Short mmCIF file of C-alpha atoms in Angstrom, two decimals:
data_model
loop_
_atom_site.label_atom_id
_atom_site.label_comp_id
_atom_site.label_asym_id
_atom_site.label_seq_id
_atom_site.Cartn_x
_atom_site.Cartn_y
_atom_site.Cartn_z
CA UNK H 1 6.60 -22.37 -13.25
CA UNK H 2 7.68 -19.14 -14.49
CA UNK H 3 7.09 -16.39 -12.93
CA UNK H 4 5.09 -14.71 -16.15
CA UNK H 5 3.29 -17.75 -16.69
CA UNK H 6 2.03 -17.32 -12.48
CA UNK H 7 1.15 -14.05 -12.76
CA UNK H 8 -1.10 -14.65 -15.90
CA UNK H 9 -2.84 -16.74 -14.53
CA UNK H 10 -2.69 -15.12 -11.31
CA UNK H 11 -4.67 -12.26 -13.32
CA UNK H 12 -6.93 -14.02 -14.27
CA UNK H 13 -7.91 -15.81 -11.58
CA UNK H 14 -9.00 -12.29 -10.00
CA UNK H 15 -10.55 -10.91 -13.20
CA UNK H 16 -13.11 -13.55 -12.30
CA UNK H 17 -13.27 -12.45 -8.48
CA UNK H 18 -13.43 -8.89 -9.51
CA UNK H 19 -16.57 -9.86 -11.35
CA UNK H 20 -18.47 -11.35 -9.05
CA UNK H 21 -17.28 -8.48 -6.07
CA UNK H 22 -18.58 -5.47 -5.13
CA UNK H 23 -21.76 -5.06 -7.74
CA UNK H 24 -21.60 -1.57 -8.03
CA UNK H 25 -17.71 -1.94 -8.57
CA UNK H 26 -16.55 -3.11 -12.38
CA UNK H 27 -13.44 -3.91 -13.98
CA UNK H 28 -15.08 -2.14 -16.69
CA UNK H 29 -16.62 0.49 -14.94
CA UNK H 30 -14.99 2.95 -17.40
CA UNK H 31 -14.84 1.16 -20.75
CA UNK H 32 -16.54 3.69 -22.92
CA UNK H 33 -16.22 6.79 -20.65
CA UNK H 34 -12.43 6.38 -20.53
CA UNK H 35 -11.43 3.95 -22.50
CA UNK H 36 -8.08 5.50 -22.03
CA UNK H 37 -7.22 5.10 -18.54
CA UNK H 38 -6.04 2.22 -18.00
CA UNK H 39 -2.76 2.76 -20.14
CA UNK H 40 -2.86 6.14 -18.96
CA UNK H 41 -2.26 5.55 -15.63
CA UNK H 42 0.30 2.83 -16.65
CA UNK H 43 2.56 4.82 -18.64
CA UNK H 44 2.71 8.34 -16.44
CA UNK H 45 3.64 5.20 -13.46
CA UNK H 46 5.95 3.90 -15.49
CA UNK H 47 7.65 7.16 -16.21
CA UNK H 48 7.30 7.80 -11.52
CA UNK H 49 9.11 4.39 -11.38
CA UNK H 50 11.62 4.83 -13.77
CA UNK H 51 12.71 8.45 -12.70
CA UNK H 52 12.70 6.73 -8.43
CA UNK H 53 12.45 2.97 -8.37
CA UNK H 54 11.08 4.18 -3.97
CA UNK H 55 7.95 5.12 -5.68
CA UNK H 56 6.35 2.98 -5.90
CA UNK H 57 6.33 1.54 -2.28
CA UNK H 58 5.24 5.31 -1.97
CA UNK H 59 2.35 4.96 -4.04
CA UNK H 60 1.26 1.51 -2.54
CA UNK H 61 1.35 3.06 1.35
CA UNK H 62 -0.90 6.01 0.17
CA UNK H 63 -3.92 3.47 -1.36
CA UNK H 64 -3.05 1.37 1.54
CA UNK H 65 -3.72 4.60 3.51
CA UNK H 66 -6.35 6.07 2.17
CA UNK H 67 -8.49 2.90 2.38
CA UNK H 68 -7.93 1.98 6.17
CA UNK H 69 -9.12 5.39 6.91
CA UNK H 70 -13.43 5.67 5.42
CA UNK H 71 -12.85 2.97 2.74
CA UNK H 72 -11.22 3.83 -0.32
CA UNK H 73 -12.00 6.90 -1.24
CA UNK H 74 -9.03 8.90 -1.72
CA UNK H 75 -9.94 11.11 1.45
CA UNK H 76 -5.77 10.94 2.12
CA UNK H 77 -5.30 12.96 -1.02
CA UNK H 78 -6.65 16.24 0.05
CA UNK H 79 -4.90 19.19 1.28
CA UNK H 80 -5.44 21.14 4.48
CA UNK H 81 -6.32 24.47 4.31
CA UNK H 82 -7.77 27.11 6.27
CA UNK H 83 -11.27 25.43 7.55
CA UNK H 84 -9.62 22.35 6.89
CA UNK H 85 -7.94 19.35 8.20
CA UNK H 86 -7.50 16.80 6.48
CA UNK H 87 -5.75 13.38 7.00
CA UNK H 88 -2.03 13.92 5.65
CA UNK H 89 -0.59 15.60 9.00
CA UNK H 90 -2.06 12.52 10.61
CA UNK H 91 0.21 11.19 12.81
CA UNK H 92 1.40 8.09 9.93
CA UNK H 93 1.05 10.40 7.14
CA UNK H 94 3.40 13.47 8.33
CA UNK H 95 6.81 13.22 6.84
CA UNK H 96 6.15 9.92 5.12
CA UNK H 97 3.12 9.95 2.97
CA UNK H 98 4.58 10.92 -0.90
CA UNK H 99 3.66 10.40 -3.91
CA UNK H 100 0.68 12.98 -3.87
CA UNK H 101 2.75 14.69 -7.36
CA UNK H 102 2.98 11.58 -8.77
CA UNK H 103 -1.49 10.92 -8.82
CA UNK H 104 -1.87 15.29 -9.54
CA UNK H 105 0.09 14.34 -12.94
CA UNK H 106 -2.20 11.30 -14.02
CA UNK H 107 -5.54 13.19 -12.88
CA UNK H 108 -4.26 16.32 -15.06
CA UNK H 109 -3.38 13.30 -18.22
CA UNK H 110 -7.06 11.46 -17.12
CA UNK H 111 -9.54 15.48 -17.22
CA UNK H 112 -7.76 15.91 -20.74
CA UNK H 113 -8.52 12.54 -22.12
CA UNK H 114 -12.02 11.65 -20.18
CA UNK H 115 -13.19 14.87 -17.80
CA UNK H 116 -14.91 15.07 -14.79
CA UNK H 117 -15.19 11.65 -15.28
CA UNK H 118 -12.50 9.10 -13.05
CA UNK H 119 -12.26 10.02 -9.31
CA UNK H 120 -8.85 10.26 -7.77
CA UNK H 121 -9.80 7.12 -5.40
CA UNK H 122 -10.14 4.85 -9.26
CA UNK H 123 -6.68 5.87 -10.02
CA UNK H 124 -4.69 5.65 -7.02
CA UNK H 125 -6.11 2.02 -7.42
CA UNK H 126 -4.87 1.36 -10.36
CA UNK H 127 -1.56 3.79 -9.83
CA UNK H 128 -1.17 1.08 -6.61
CA UNK H 129 -1.73 -1.73 -8.77
CA UNK H 130 0.41 0.00 -11.37
CA UNK H 131 3.96 0.47 -9.52
CA UNK H 132 3.78 -3.29 -7.78
CA UNK H 133 3.79 -4.50 -10.88
CA UNK H 134 7.35 -2.23 -12.52
CA UNK H 135 8.60 -3.48 -9.80
CA UNK H 136 8.61 -7.41 -10.63
CA UNK H 137 5.56 -7.78 -8.51
CA UNK H 138 2.04 -9.64 -9.78
CA UNK H 139 -0.99 -7.67 -11.28
CA UNK H 140 -4.50 -7.50 -10.31
CA UNK H 141 -7.40 -6.72 -11.70
CA UNK H 142 -9.20 -3.20 -9.96
CA UNK H 143 -12.87 -3.35 -9.26
CA UNK H 144 -13.41 0.28 -10.77
CA UNK H 145 -16.24 2.97 -10.18
CA UNK H 146 -15.61 4.67 -6.62
CA UNK H 147 -16.47 8.36 -5.89
CA UNK H 148 -14.27 10.54 -3.78
CA UNK H 149 -14.62 11.83 -0.35
CA UNK H 150 -16.12 15.65 0.13
CA UNK H 151 -13.85 14.91 3.51
CA UNK H 152 -11.56 14.20 5.61
CA UNK H 153 -10.98 12.64 9.11
CA UNK H 154 -7.33 13.28 10.84
CA UNK H 155 -8.82 12.04 14.27
CA UNK H 156 -9.04 8.36 12.41
CA UNK H 157 -6.12 8.79 10.86
CA UNK H 158 -4.47 8.44 13.63
CA UNK H 159 -7.05 5.97 15.44
CA UNK H 160 -7.57 3.21 12.22
CA UNK H 161 -3.73 3.27 10.94
CA UNK H 162 -1.57 0.50 12.02
CA UNK H 163 1.41 0.92 13.72
CA UNK H 164 5.00 0.20 13.35
CA UNK H 165 5.16 -0.27 17.45
CA UNK H 166 2.15 -2.55 17.39
CA UNK H 167 1.81 -6.44 18.84
CA UNK H 168 0.09 -8.61 16.61
CA UNK H 169 -3.49 -9.07 18.90
CA UNK H 170 -3.80 -5.05 17.87
CA UNK H 171 -2.90 -5.54 14.23
CA UNK H 172 -4.98 -8.78 13.84
CA UNK H 173 -7.66 -5.85 15.46
CA UNK H 174 -7.09 -3.85 13.29
CA UNK H 175 -7.13 -4.90 9.96
CA UNK H 176 -10.22 -7.19 10.87
CA UNK H 177 -11.62 -3.95 11.85
CA UNK H 178 -11.50 -3.74 8.20
CA UNK H 179 -13.23 -7.07 7.11
CA UNK H 180 -9.31 -8.00 7.14
CA UNK H 181 -8.62 -11.45 7.68
CA UNK H 182 -5.31 -13.02 9.24
CA UNK H 183 -3.71 -14.71 6.40
CA UNK H 184 -5.41 -10.76 4.06
CA UNK H 185 -2.79 -8.92 6.58
CA UNK H 186 0.27 -11.01 6.31
CA UNK H 187 -0.26 -10.95 2.74
CA UNK H 188 -0.25 -7.87 2.81
CA UNK H 189 2.15 -6.36 5.17
CA UNK H 190 4.41 -8.67 2.24
CA UNK H 191 4.41 -4.61 0.41
CA UNK H 192 7.32 -4.31 2.96
CA UNK H 193 9.33 -5.78 0.31
CA UNK H 194 9.25 -2.38 -1.24
CA UNK H 195 9.76 0.62 -0.02
CA UNK H 196 11.93 2.21 3.25
CA UNK H 197 11.33 3.67 6.38
CA UNK H 198 12.33 6.48 8.95
CA UNK H 199 14.63 6.22 11.91
CA UNK H 200 11.85 6.70 14.01
CA UNK H 201 10.17 3.76 13.32
CA UNK H 202 12.28 1.35 14.20
CA UNK H 203 14.93 2.59 16.97
CA UNK H 204 13.38 0.80 19.19
CA UNK H 205 13.74 -2.31 17.59
CA UNK H 206 16.87 -2.21 16.88
CA UNK H 207 18.17 -1.14 20.70
CA UNK H 208 15.57 -2.17 22.80
CA UNK H 209 14.79 -5.81 21.63
CA UNK H 210 15.89 -8.88 21.62
CA UNK H 211 14.13 -10.65 18.39
CA UNK H 212 16.12 -9.57 16.65
CA UNK H 213 19.34 -10.65 14.54
CA UNK H 214 21.94 -9.08 16.33
CA UNK H 215 24.36 -8.26 13.08
CA UNK H 216 21.25 -6.96 11.85
CA UNK H 217 21.12 -4.37 14.76
CA UNK H 218 24.39 -3.41 14.41
CA UNK H 219 24.00 -2.38 9.93
CA UNK H 220 20.80 -0.73 11.50
CA UNK H 221 22.57 1.47 13.82
CA UNK H 222 25.10 2.67 11.80
CA UNK H 223 22.63 5.49 10.39
CA UNK H 224 19.63 5.52 13.27
CA UNK H 225 21.18 6.74 16.32
CA UNK H 226 19.76 6.40 19.42
CA UNK H 227 19.10 10.09 19.69
CA UNK H 228 18.20 11.86 16.79
CA UNK H 229 18.59 11.66 12.78
CA UNK H 230 14.30 10.83 12.91
CA UNK H 231 14.70 11.04 9.24
CA UNK H 232 17.15 8.65 8.30
CA UNK H 233 16.23 6.08 6.08
CA UNK H 234 16.79 2.16 5.97
CA UNK H 235 14.99 -0.60 3.64
CA UNK H 236 12.32 -2.48 4.13
CA UNK H 237 13.67 -5.48 2.72
CA UNK H 238 17.40 -5.88 3.57
CA UNK H 239 17.84 -7.55 0.16
CA UNK H 240 15.92 -6.00 -2.72
CA UNK H 241 14.29 -2.89 -0.98
CA UNK H 242 13.26 -2.24 -5.19
CA UNK H 243 12.06 -5.60 -6.40
CA UNK H 244 8.31 -7.43 -5.46
CA UNK H 245 8.98 -10.52 -4.52
CA UNK H 246 9.79 -12.98 -1.13
CA UNK H 247 12.58 -11.29 0.13
CA UNK H 248 10.85 -9.44 3.06
CA UNK H 249 9.33 -12.91 4.74
CA UNK H 250 12.84 -14.02 4.55
CA UNK H 251 14.04 -11.51 6.20
CA UNK H 252 11.19 -12.31 9.60
CA UNK H 253 12.41 -15.96 9.55
CA UNK H 254 15.94 -14.58 9.47
CA UNK H 255 14.87 -11.99 12.42
CA UNK H 256 15.66 -9.50 10.58
CA UNK H 257 12.17 -7.42 10.78
CA UNK H 258 12.85 -3.68 10.45
CA UNK H 259 9.75 -2.77 12.28
CA UNK H 260 8.55 -4.43 15.19
CA UNK H 261 5.05 -4.88 13.50
CA UNK H 262 6.81 -6.43 10.75
CA UNK H 263 8.86 -9.41 12.94
CA UNK H 264 5.67 -9.63 15.25
CA UNK H 265 4.32 -11.56 11.75
CA UNK H 266 6.68 -14.12 12.57
CA UNK H 267 7.18 -14.36 16.72
CA UNK H 268 6.40 -17.72 17.51
CA UNK H 269 2.82 -17.32 17.43
CA UNK H 270 -0.75 -17.58 14.86
CA UNK H 271 1.52 -15.85 11.97
CA UNK H 272 4.56 -18.30 11.49
CA UNK H 273 4.08 -20.75 9.74
CA UNK H 274 2.55 -18.25 6.81
CA UNK H 275 5.43 -16.72 7.58
CA UNK H 276 7.28 -19.28 6.32
CA UNK H 277 5.47 -20.14 3.74
CA UNK H 278 5.84 -17.45 2.09
CA UNK H 279 9.50 -17.45 2.54
CA UNK H 280 9.73 -20.77 0.89
CA UNK H 281 6.37 -19.60 -2.47
CA UNK H 282 7.45 -17.10 -4.26
CA UNK H 283 3.34 -18.49 -5.57
CA UNK H 284 1.53 -18.28 -3.03
CA UNK H 285 2.48 -14.72 -2.07
CA UNK H 286 2.22 -13.74 -4.85
CA UNK H 287 -1.73 -15.02 -5.18
CA UNK H 288 -2.76 -14.08 -1.32
CA UNK H 289 -1.19 -10.54 -1.90
CA UNK H 290 -3.02 -9.56 -5.72
CA UNK H 291 -6.04 -11.76 -3.65
CA UNK H 292 -6.01 -9.22 -0.52
CA UNK H 293 -5.41 -6.16 -2.63
CA UNK H 294 -8.37 -6.54 -4.39
CA UNK H 295 -10.12 -7.70 -1.14
CA UNK H 296 -9.02 -4.17 0.30
CA UNK H 297 -9.57 -2.09 -2.74
CA UNK H 298 -13.08 -2.97 -1.90
CA UNK H 299 -13.49 -1.04 2.01
CA UNK H 300 -16.71 1.17 2.01
CA UNK H 301 -16.13 2.63 -1.38
CA UNK H 302 -18.44 5.66 -2.52
CA UNK H 303 -20.46 5.15 -5.50
CA UNK H 304 -22.82 5.64 -7.44
CA UNK H 305 -24.33 9.57 -6.15
CA UNK H 306 -21.93 9.09 -3.45
CA UNK H 307 -18.91 11.64 -3.15
CA UNK H 308 -17.80 13.50 -6.32
CA UNK H 309 -15.62 13.06 -9.18
CA UNK H 310 -12.43 15.73 -7.88
CA UNK H 311 -11.50 18.30 -10.87
CA UNK H 312 -8.19 18.48 -8.64
CA UNK H 313 -7.71 15.33 -6.54
CA UNK H 314 -5.78 18.09 -3.31
CA UNK H 315 -9.17 19.77 -2.82
CA UNK H 316 -13.15 19.22 -3.05
CA UNK H 317 -15.22 20.30 -5.88
CA UNK H 318 -16.51 24.11 -5.68
CA UNK H 319 -19.82 24.13 -4.40
#
């Protein structure tokens, strides 16, 4: 089965899944009010990824970090003000969350086509999907109809976002709290097949842990010293960090997971068999990842008259 045929098949299957999902969300939500929405988002993401491949991973991470804190409501996109503290400077996001300007660009183009119609939350959901596709990953039908939060929570971001230092028990519990299974967790972690991580998030692993390939640890130490250089970057996937594939899982089997939380998925416990499956069968990973993304995208969305449609993704609308 070719990769193209595989991903088309996934799209069809997930289209059906989305239709029977949250009744308040629908893939056709903007069919009449903003028919060119998906084309606008896709074109803007293509321009962004062509300029910097890493941006696909950055937008995917923004979506994940948004959904895990009080649901997929674009709260992460809000800037701090003199009277408001948002999520951008929470520990898991500070100096690492990026891609906000890309969402700003998309929002500006969408507003020009369909003023005060499409939420920032839906734009982020579509952009995350398109970034994955542009880097060679699977597509899925995005359920739409979310509205934007009028508030955010830095404390919730600090407490609820999974840590790169977390063990498997903690990770499983945190995903379960969001209605996501251990299988969803392992599939969504495969998003680390693209993107980079800061030295401060993996220093302890490459210097102190034993469940790591020694040559891999030596390689990573070259650009991540025992002290200093916290912002030095390394690829989460040691083989193809700009291509969405299953190399991440092959890294885990070879004890080359960059983050402690990554390698916990293959460390003699409950997820080992699934990691091996994904490492050998890209079709299984692609299908599960796409399904988990749809599931994650429906975490407690604001719908109906709840929330608002922000005119600027960085600030709430004026009263």
